[in-house]
PDB file of C-alpha atoms in Angstrom:
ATOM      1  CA  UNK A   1      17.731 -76.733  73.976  1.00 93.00           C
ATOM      2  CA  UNK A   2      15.127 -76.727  77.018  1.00 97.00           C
ATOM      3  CA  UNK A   3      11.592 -77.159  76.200  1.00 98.00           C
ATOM      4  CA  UNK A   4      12.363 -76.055  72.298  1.00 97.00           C
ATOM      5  CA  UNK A   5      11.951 -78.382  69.444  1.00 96.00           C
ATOM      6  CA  UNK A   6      12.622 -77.915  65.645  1.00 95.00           C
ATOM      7  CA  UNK A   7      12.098 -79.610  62.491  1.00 94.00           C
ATOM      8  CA  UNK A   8      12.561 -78.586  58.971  1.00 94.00           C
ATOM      9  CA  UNK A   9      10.593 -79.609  56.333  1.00 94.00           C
ATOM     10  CA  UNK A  10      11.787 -78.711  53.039  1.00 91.00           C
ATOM     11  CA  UNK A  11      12.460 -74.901  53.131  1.00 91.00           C
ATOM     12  CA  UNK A  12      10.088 -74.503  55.941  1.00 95.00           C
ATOM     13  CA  UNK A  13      11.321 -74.322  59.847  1.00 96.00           C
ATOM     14  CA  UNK A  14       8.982 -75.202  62.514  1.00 97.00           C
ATOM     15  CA  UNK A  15       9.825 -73.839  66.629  1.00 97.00           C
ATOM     16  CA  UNK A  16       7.565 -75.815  68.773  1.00 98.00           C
ATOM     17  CA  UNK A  17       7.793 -74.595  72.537  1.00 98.00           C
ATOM     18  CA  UNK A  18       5.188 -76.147  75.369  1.00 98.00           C
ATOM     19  CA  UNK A  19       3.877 -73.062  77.113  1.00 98.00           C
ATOM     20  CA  UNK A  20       2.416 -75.500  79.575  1.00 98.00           C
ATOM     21  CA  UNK A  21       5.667 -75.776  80.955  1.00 98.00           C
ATOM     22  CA  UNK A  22       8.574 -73.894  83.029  1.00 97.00           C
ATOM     23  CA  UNK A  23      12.681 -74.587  82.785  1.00 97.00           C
ATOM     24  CA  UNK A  24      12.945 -72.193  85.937  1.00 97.00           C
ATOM     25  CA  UNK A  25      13.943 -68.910  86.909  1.00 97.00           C
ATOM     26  CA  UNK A  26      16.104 -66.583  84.522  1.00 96.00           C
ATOM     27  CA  UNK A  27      19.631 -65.935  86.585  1.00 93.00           C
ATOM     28  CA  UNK A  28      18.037 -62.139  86.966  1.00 96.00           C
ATOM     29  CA  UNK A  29      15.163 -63.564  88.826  1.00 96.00           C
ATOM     30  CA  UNK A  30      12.890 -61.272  87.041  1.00 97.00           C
ATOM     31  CA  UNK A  31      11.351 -63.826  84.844  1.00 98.00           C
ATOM     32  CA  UNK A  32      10.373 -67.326  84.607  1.00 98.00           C
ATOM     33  CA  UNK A  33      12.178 -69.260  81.226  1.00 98.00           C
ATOM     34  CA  UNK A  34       9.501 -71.188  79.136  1.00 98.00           C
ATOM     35  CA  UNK A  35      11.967 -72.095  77.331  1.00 98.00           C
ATOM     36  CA  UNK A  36      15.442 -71.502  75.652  1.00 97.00           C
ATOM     37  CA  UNK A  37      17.944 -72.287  72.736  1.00 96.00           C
ATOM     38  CA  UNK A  38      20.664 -72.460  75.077  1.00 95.00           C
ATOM     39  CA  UNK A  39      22.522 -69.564  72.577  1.00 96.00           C
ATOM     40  CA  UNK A  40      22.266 -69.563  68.658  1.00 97.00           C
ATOM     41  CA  UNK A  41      21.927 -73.084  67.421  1.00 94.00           C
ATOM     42  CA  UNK A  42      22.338 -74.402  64.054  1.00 94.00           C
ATOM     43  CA  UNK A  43      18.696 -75.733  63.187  1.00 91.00           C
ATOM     44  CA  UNK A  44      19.719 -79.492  61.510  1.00 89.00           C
ATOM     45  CA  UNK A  45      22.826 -81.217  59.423  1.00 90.00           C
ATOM     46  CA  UNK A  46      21.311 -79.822  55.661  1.00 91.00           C
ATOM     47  CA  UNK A  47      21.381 -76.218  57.010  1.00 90.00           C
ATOM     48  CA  UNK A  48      25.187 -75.829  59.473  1.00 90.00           C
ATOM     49  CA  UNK A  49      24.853 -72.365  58.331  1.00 94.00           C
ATOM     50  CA  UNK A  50      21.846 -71.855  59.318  1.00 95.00           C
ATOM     51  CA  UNK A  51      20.951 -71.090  62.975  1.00 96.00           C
ATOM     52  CA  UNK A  52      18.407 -70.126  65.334  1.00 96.00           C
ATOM     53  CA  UNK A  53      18.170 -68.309  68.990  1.00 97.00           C
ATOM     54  CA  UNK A  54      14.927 -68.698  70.866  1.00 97.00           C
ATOM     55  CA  UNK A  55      13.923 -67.175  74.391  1.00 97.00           C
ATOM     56  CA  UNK A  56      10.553 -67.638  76.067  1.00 98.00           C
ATOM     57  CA  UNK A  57       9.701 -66.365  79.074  1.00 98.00           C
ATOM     58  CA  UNK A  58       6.962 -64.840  81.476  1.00 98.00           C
ATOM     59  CA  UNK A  59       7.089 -62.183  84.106  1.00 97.00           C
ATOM     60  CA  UNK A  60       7.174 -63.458  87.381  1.00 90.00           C
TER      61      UNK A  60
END
């Protein structure tokens, strides 16, 4: 994951993204990536089936 954190806490998941920073232009050039999942990730070990898919971005 770039710039994307999680956590779980009991039943409760947590996506923490720093808007203060930029991973770099999307491959479209259209947009600037915040930050990304990378694709649908599973969010710990307790949960495998369990996953999450996360894009942030900004027009350029």
């Amino acid at each position: 994951m770039k710039n994307v954190k999680t956590s779980v806490d009991g039943d409760i998941l947590t996506i923490t993204v720093d808007l203060s920073q930029e991973v770099g232009p999307s491959s479209s050039g259209k947009t600037i990536i915040i930050g990304s999942s990378m694709g649908n990730k599973p969010i710990d070990r307790k949960h495998p089936e369990v996953r999450v898919g996360v894009n942030v971005y900004k027009k350029v």
